[in-house]
Coordinates of N, CA and C in Angstrom, one line a residue:
X1434 N 0.9 -1.2 0.0 CA 0.0 0.0 0.0 C 0.9 1.2 0.0
X1435 N 0.6 2.1 -0.9 CA 1.4 3.4 -1.0 C 0.7 4.5 -0.3
X1436 N 1.4 5.2 0.6 CA 0.8 6.3 1.4 C 1.2 7.6 0.7
X1437 N 0.2 8.4 0.3 CA 0.4 9.7 -0.2 C 0.0 10.7 0.8
X1438 N 1.0 11.5 1.2 CA 0.7 12.6 2.2 C 0.3 13.8 1.5
X1439 N -0.6 14.5 2.1 CA -1.1 15.8 1.4 C -0.8 17.0 2.2
X1440 N -0.7 16.9 3.6 CA -0.5 18.0 4.4 C 0.6 17.6 5.5
X1441 N 1.8 18.1 5.3 CA 2.9 17.7 6.2 C 3.2 18.9 7.1
X1442 N 3.2 18.6 8.4 CA 3.6 19.6 9.4 C 5.0 19.3 9.9
X1443 N 5.8 20.4 9.8 CA 7.2 20.3 10.3 C 7.3 21.3 11.5
X1444 N 7.6 20.8 12.7 CA 7.8 21.7 13.8 C 9.2 22.3 13.7
X1445 N 9.3 23.6 13.7 CA 10.5 24.4 13.6 C 10.6 25.3 14.7
X1446 N 11.8 25.4 15.3 CA 12.1 26.3 16.4 C 13.4 27.0 16.3
X1447 N 14.1 26.8 15.2 CA 15.4 27.4 15.1 C 16.6 26.5 15.6
X1448 N 16.2 25.4 16.1 CA 17.3 24.5 16.6 C 17.8 23.7 15.4
X1449 N 19.0 23.1 15.7 CA 19.7 22.3 14.6 C 18.8 21.1 14.3
X1450 N 18.2 20.5 15.3 CA 17.3 19.3 15.0 C 16.1 19.7 14.2
X1451 N 15.5 20.8 14.5 CA 14.4 21.2 13.7 C 14.8 21.6 12.2
X1452 N 16.0 22.0 12.1 CA 16.5 22.3 10.7 C 16.6 21.0 9.9
X1453 N 17.1 20.0 10.6 CA 17.1 18.7 9.9 C 15.7 18.2 9.5
X1454 N 14.8 18.4 10.4 CA 13.4 18.0 10.1 C 12.8 18.8 9.0
X1455 N 13.2 20.1 8.9 CA 12.7 20.9 7.8 C 13.3 20.4 6.5
X1456 N 14.6 20.1 6.4 CA 15.2 19.7 5.2 C 14.5 18.4 4.7
X1457 N 14.3 17.5 5.6 CA 13.7 16.2 5.2 C 12.2 16.5 4.8
X1458 N 11.6 17.4 5.6 CA 10.2 17.7 5.3 C 10.0 18.3 3.9
X1459 N 10.9 19.1 3.4 CA 10.9 19.7 2.1 C 11.0 18.6 1.1
X1460 N 11.9 17.6 1.3 CA 12.0 16.5 0.3 C 10.7 15.6 0.3
X1461 N 10.2 15.3 1.4 CA 8.9 14.5 1.5 C 7.8 15.3 0.8
X1462 N 7.7 16.6 1.1 CA 6.6 17.4 0.5 C 6.7 17.4 -1.0
X1463 N 7.9 17.5 -1.5 CA 8.2 17.5 -3.0 C 7.8 16.2 -3.6
X1464 N 8.2 15.1 -3.0 CA 7.8 13.8 -3.5 C 6.3 13.5 -3.5
X1465 N 5.6 14.1 -2.5 CA 4.2 13.9 -2.4 C 3.4 15.0 -3.0
X1466 N 4.0 16.0 -3.5 CA 3.3 17.2 -4.0 C 2.3 17.7 -2.9
X1467 N 2.8 17.8 -1.7 CA 2.0 18.1 -0.5 C 2.2 19.5 -0.1
X1468 N 1.3 20.0 0.7 CA 1.4 21.3 1.4 C 2.3 21.1 2.6
X1469 N 3.2 22.1 2.8 CA 4.2 22.0 3.9 C 3.7 23.1 4.9
X1470 N 3.4 22.6 6.1 CA 3.1 23.6 7.2 C 4.3 23.7 8.1
X1471 N 4.8 24.9 8.2 CA 6.0 25.2 9.1 C 5.4 25.7 10.4
X1472 N 5.5 25.0 11.4 CA 4.9 25.3 12.7 C 5.9 25.7 13.7
X1473 N 5.8 26.8 14.3 CA 6.6 27.3 15.4 C 5.7 27.6 16.6
X1474 N 6.0 26.8 17.7 CA 5.2 27.0 18.9 C 6.1 27.7 19.9
X1475 N 5.6 28.9 20.4 CA 6.3 29.6 21.5 C 5.8 29.1 22.8
X1476 N 6.7 28.5 23.6 CA 6.3 27.9 24.8 C 6.0 28.9 25.9
X1477 N 4.7 29.1 26.2 CA 4.3 30.1 27.2 C 4.5 29.6 28.6
X1478 N 4.8 28.3 28.8 CA 5.0 27.8 30.2 C 6.2 28.4 30.8
X1479 N 7.2 28.7 29.9 CA 8.5 29.3 30.4 C 8.3 30.8 30.8
X1480 N 7.2 31.4 30.3 CA 7.0 32.8 30.6 C 6.1 33.1 31.8
X1481 N 5.6 32.0 32.5 CA 4.7 32.2 33.6 C 5.3 33.0 34.7
X1482 N 6.7 32.9 34.9 CA 7.3 33.6 36.0 C 7.6 35.0 35.6
X1483 N 7.5 35.4 34.4 CA 7.8 36.7 33.9 C 6.6 37.6 34.3
X1484 N 6.8 38.9 34.4 CA 5.7 39.8 34.8 C 4.5 39.4 33.9
X1485 N 3.3 39.5 34.6 CA 2.1 39.0 34.0 C 1.9 39.4 32.6
X1486 N 2.1 38.4 31.7 CA 1.8 38.6 30.3 C 2.3 39.9 29.7
X1487 N 3.5 40.2 29.9 CA 4.1 41.4 29.3 C 4.1 41.3 27.8
X1488 N 3.3 42.2 27.1 CA 3.1 42.0 25.7 C 4.4 42.2 24.9
X1489 N 5.4 43.0 25.4 CA 6.6 43.2 24.8 C 7.4 41.9 24.6
X1490 N 7.4 41.1 25.6 CA 8.1 39.8 25.6 C 7.4 38.9 24.5
X1491 N 6.1 38.8 24.5 CA 5.4 38.0 23.5 C 5.7 38.5 22.1
X1492 N 5.7 39.8 21.9 CA 6.0 40.4 20.5 C 7.4 40.1 20.1
X1493 N 8.3 40.2 21.0 CA 9.7 39.9 20.7 C 9.9 38.4 20.3
X1494 N 9.3 37.5 21.1 CA 9.4 36.1 20.8 C 8.7 35.8 19.4
X1495 N 7.6 36.4 19.1 CA 7.0 36.2 17.8 C 7.8 36.7 16.7
X1496 N 8.5 37.9 16.9 CA 9.4 38.4 15.9 C 10.5 37.5 15.6
X1497 N 11.1 36.9 16.7 CA 12.2 35.9 16.5 C 11.7 34.7 15.7
X1498 N 10.5 34.2 16.0 CA 9.9 33.1 15.3 C 9.7 33.4 13.8
X1499 N 9.3 34.6 13.5 CA 9.1 35.0 12.1 C 10.5 35.1 11.4
X1500 N 11.5 35.4 12.2 CA 12.8 35.6 11.6 C 13.5 34.3 11.1
X1501 N 13.0 33.2 11.6 CA 13.5 31.9 11.2 C 12.8 31.6 9.8
X1502 N 13.5 31.9 8.7 CA 12.9 32.0 7.4 C 13.0 30.7 6.6
X1503 N 12.4 29.7 7.1 CA 12.3 28.4 6.4 C 11.4 28.5 5.2
X1504 N 10.4 29.4 5.3 CA 9.4 29.5 4.2 C 10.2 29.9 2.9
X1505 N 11.0 30.9 3.0 CA 11.8 31.3 1.8 C 12.7 30.1 1.3
X1506 N 13.3 29.4 2.2 CA 14.1 28.3 1.8 C 13.3 27.2 1.1
X1507 N 12.1 27.0 1.6 CA 11.2 26.0 1.0 C 10.8 26.4 -0.4
X1508 N 10.5 27.7 -0.6 CA 10.2 28.2 -2.0 C 11.4 28.0 -2.9
X1509 N 12.6 28.4 -2.4 CA 13.8 28.2 -3.2 C 14.0 26.8 -3.6
X1510 N 13.6 25.8 -2.8 CA 13.7 24.4 -3.1 C 12.7 23.9 -4.1
X1511 N 11.7 24.8 -4.4 CA 10.7 24.4 -5.4 C 9.3 24.1 -4.9
X1512 N 9.1 24.3 -3.6 CA 7.7 24.1 -3.1 C 6.9 25.4 -3.3
X1513 N 5.6 25.2 -3.6 CA 4.7 26.3 -3.8 C 3.6 26.4 -2.7
X1514 N 3.3 25.2 -2.2 CA 2.2 25.1 -1.2 C 2.8 25.1 0.2
X1515 N 3.0 26.3 0.8 CA 3.7 26.4 2.1 C 2.8 27.3 2.9
X1516 N 2.7 27.0 4.2 CA 2.0 27.8 5.1 C 2.8 27.9 6.4
X1517 N 3.0 29.1 7.0 CA 3.7 29.2 8.3 C 2.6 29.4 9.4
X1518 N 2.8 28.7 10.5 CA 1.9 28.8 11.6 C 2.7 29.1 12.9
X1519 N 2.4 30.2 13.6 CA 3.0 30.5 14.8 C 2.0 30.5 15.9
X1520 N 2.2 29.7 16.9 CA 1.2 29.6 18.0 C 1.9 29.8 19.4
X1521 N 1.1 30.2 20.3 CA 1.6 30.4 21.7 C 0.9 29.3 22.6
X1522 N 1.7 28.7 23.4 CA 1.1 27.7 24.3 C 2.0 26.6 24.6
X1523 N 1.5 25.4 25.0 CA 2.2 24.2 25.3 C 2.6 23.5 24.0
X1524 N 3.9 23.4 23.7 CA 4.3 22.8 22.4 C 3.8 21.3 22.3
X1525 N 3.8 20.6 23.4 CA 3.5 19.2 23.3 C 2.1 19.0 22.8
X1526 N 1.1 19.6 23.4 CA -0.3 19.4 23.0 C -0.6 20.1 21.7
X1527 N 0.0 21.2 21.5 CA -0.3 21.9 20.2 C 0.3 21.1 19.0
X1528 N 1.5 20.6 19.2 CA 2.1 19.8 18.1 C 1.5 18.4 17.9
X1529 N 1.1 17.8 19.0 CA 0.6 16.4 18.9 C -0.8 16.4 18.4
X1530 N -1.7 17.3 18.9 CA -3.1 17.1 18.6 C -3.8 18.4 18.0
X1531 N -3.6 19.5 18.7 CA -4.4 20.7 18.4 C -4.2 21.2 16.9
X1532 N -2.9 21.4 16.6 CA -2.6 22.0 15.3 C -2.9 20.9 14.2
X1533 N -2.4 19.7 14.4 CA -2.8 18.6 13.3 C -4.2 18.5 13.1
X1534 N -5.1 18.5 14.1 CA -6.5 18.4 14.0 C -7.0 19.6 13.2
X1535 N -6.7 20.8 13.6 CA -7.2 22.0 13.0 C -6.7 22.2 11.6
X1536 N -5.5 21.7 11.2 CA -5.0 21.9 9.9 C -5.1 20.6 9.0
X1537 N -5.8 19.6 9.5 CA -6.0 18.3 8.8 C -4.6 17.8 8.3
X1538 N -3.7 17.7 9.2 CA -2.3 17.2 8.9 C -2.4 15.7 8.8
X1539 N -1.6 15.1 7.9 CA -1.6 13.7 7.8 C -0.2 13.1 8.1
X1540 N 0.8 14.0 8.3 CA 2.2 13.6 8.7 C 2.8 14.7 9.5
X1541 N 3.3 14.3 10.7 CA 4.0 15.3 11.5 C 5.5 14.9 11.5
X1542 N 6.4 15.9 11.3 CA 7.8 15.7 11.3 C 8.4 16.6 12.4
X1543 N 9.3 16.0 13.2 CA 9.9 16.7 14.3 C 11.4 16.3 14.4
X1544 N 12.2 17.1 14.9 CA 13.6 16.7 15.1 C 13.7 15.9 16.4
X1545 N 14.7 15.0 16.5 CA 14.9 14.2 17.7 C 15.3 15.2 18.8
X1546 N 14.9 14.8 20.0 CA 15.2 15.7 21.2 C 16.7 15.7 21.4
X1547 N 17.1 16.9 22.0 CA 18.5 17.0 22.4 C 18.7 16.8 23.9
X1548 N 17.6 16.3 24.5 CA 17.7 16.1 26.0 C 18.4 14.9 26.4
X1549 N 19.1 14.9 27.5 CA 19.7 13.7 28.0 C 18.7 12.9 28.9
X1550 N 19.0 11.8 29.3 CA 18.1 10.9 30.1 C 17.5 11.6 31.3
X1551 N 18.3 12.3 32.0 CA 17.8 13.0 33.2 C 16.8 14.1 32.9
X1552 N 17.1 14.9 31.8 CA 16.2 16.0 31.4 C 14.9 15.4 30.9
X1553 N 14.9 14.3 30.2 CA 13.7 13.7 29.7 C 12.8 13.2 30.9
X1554 N 13.5 12.7 31.9 CA 12.8 12.3 33.1 C 12.1 13.4 33.8
X1555 N 12.8 14.6 33.9 CA 12.2 15.7 34.6 C 11.1 16.4 33.8
X1556 N 11.4 16.7 32.5 CA 10.4 17.5 31.8 C 9.8 16.8 30.6
X1557 N 10.3 15.7 30.2 CA 9.8 14.9 29.1 C 10.2 15.4 27.8
X1558 N 10.2 14.6 26.8 CA 10.6 14.9 25.5 C 9.3 15.3 24.7
X1559 N 9.4 16.4 23.9 CA 8.2 16.7 23.1 C 8.0 15.6 22.1
X1560 N 9.0 15.1 21.4 CA 8.8 14.1 20.4 C 8.2 12.8 21.0
X1561 N 8.6 12.5 22.2 CA 8.0 11.3 22.9 C 6.5 11.6 23.2
X1562 N 6.2 12.8 23.6 CA 4.8 13.1 23.9 C 4.0 13.0 22.6
X1563 N 4.5 13.6 21.5 CA 3.8 13.6 20.2 C 3.6 12.1 19.8
X1564 N 4.6 11.3 19.9 CA 4.6 9.9 19.6 C 3.4 9.2 20.3
X1565 N 3.2 9.5 21.5 CA 2.2 8.9 22.3 C 0.8 9.4 22.0
X1566 N 0.6 10.7 21.6 CA -0.7 11.3 21.5 C -1.1 11.6 20.1
X1567 N -0.2 11.6 19.1 CA -0.6 12.0 17.7 C -1.6 11.0 17.1
X1568 N -2.5 11.4 16.3 CA -3.5 10.5 15.7 C -3.0 10.2 14.2
X1569 N -1.9 10.8 13.8 CA -1.5 10.7 12.4 C 0.0 10.2 12.5
X1570 N 0.5 9.9 11.3 CA 1.9 9.4 11.2 C 2.9 10.4 11.7
X1571 N 3.9 9.9 12.3 CA 5.0 10.8 12.9 C 6.3 10.3 12.4
X1572 N 7.1 11.3 11.9 CA 8.5 11.0 11.6 C 9.4 11.8 12.4
X1573 N 10.3 11.1 13.2 CA 11.2 11.8 14.1 C 12.6 11.7 13.4
X1574 N 13.1 12.9 13.0 CA 14.3 13.0 12.3 C 15.5 13.1 13.2
X1575 N 16.4 12.2 13.0 CA 17.6 12.1 13.8 C 18.9 12.6 13.0
X1576 N 19.8 13.1 13.8 CA 21.1 13.5 13.2 C 22.0 12.2 13.2
X1577 N 22.3 11.8 12.0 CA 23.0 10.5 11.8 C 24.4 10.6 12.4
X1578 N 25.0 11.8 12.6 CA 26.3 12.0 13.2 C 26.2 11.7 14.7
X1579 N 25.1 12.0 15.3 CA 25.0 11.8 16.8 C 24.6 10.4 17.1
X1580 N 24.1 9.6 16.2 CA 23.6 8.3 16.5 C 24.7 7.2 16.3
X1581 N 25.8 7.6 15.8 CA 26.9 6.6 15.6 C 27.6 6.2 16.9

């Protein structure tokens, strides 16, 4: 059975791992003639200790998210169906369920976590959470250099 993906969501946050997921996402989208959704979630949990919802901080974080210009790179690679989504909230639930449901995503692509075992125990891995809760296919992109 051949699976044709139509709407591919790639989680991007400016990290090296998300850049690897983006590169692979562009190739998968081209092969499938699919729409590429570039999703950046700004984690508001980290901002709870900051002065009550200071709008300047949110605007600054949103500007930084917009500056990660994967959309231009995807167009240069030949894709035409691209959409950028920036959300505020809990990255785990937004990436695993909320955004894929809202956007009718049929493939989620994320970079492998950079957390060590102790950090995963304390805060948990986003990719692990997505794996457990996503209703669609998930591709976790690993850095082949780090897995050797």
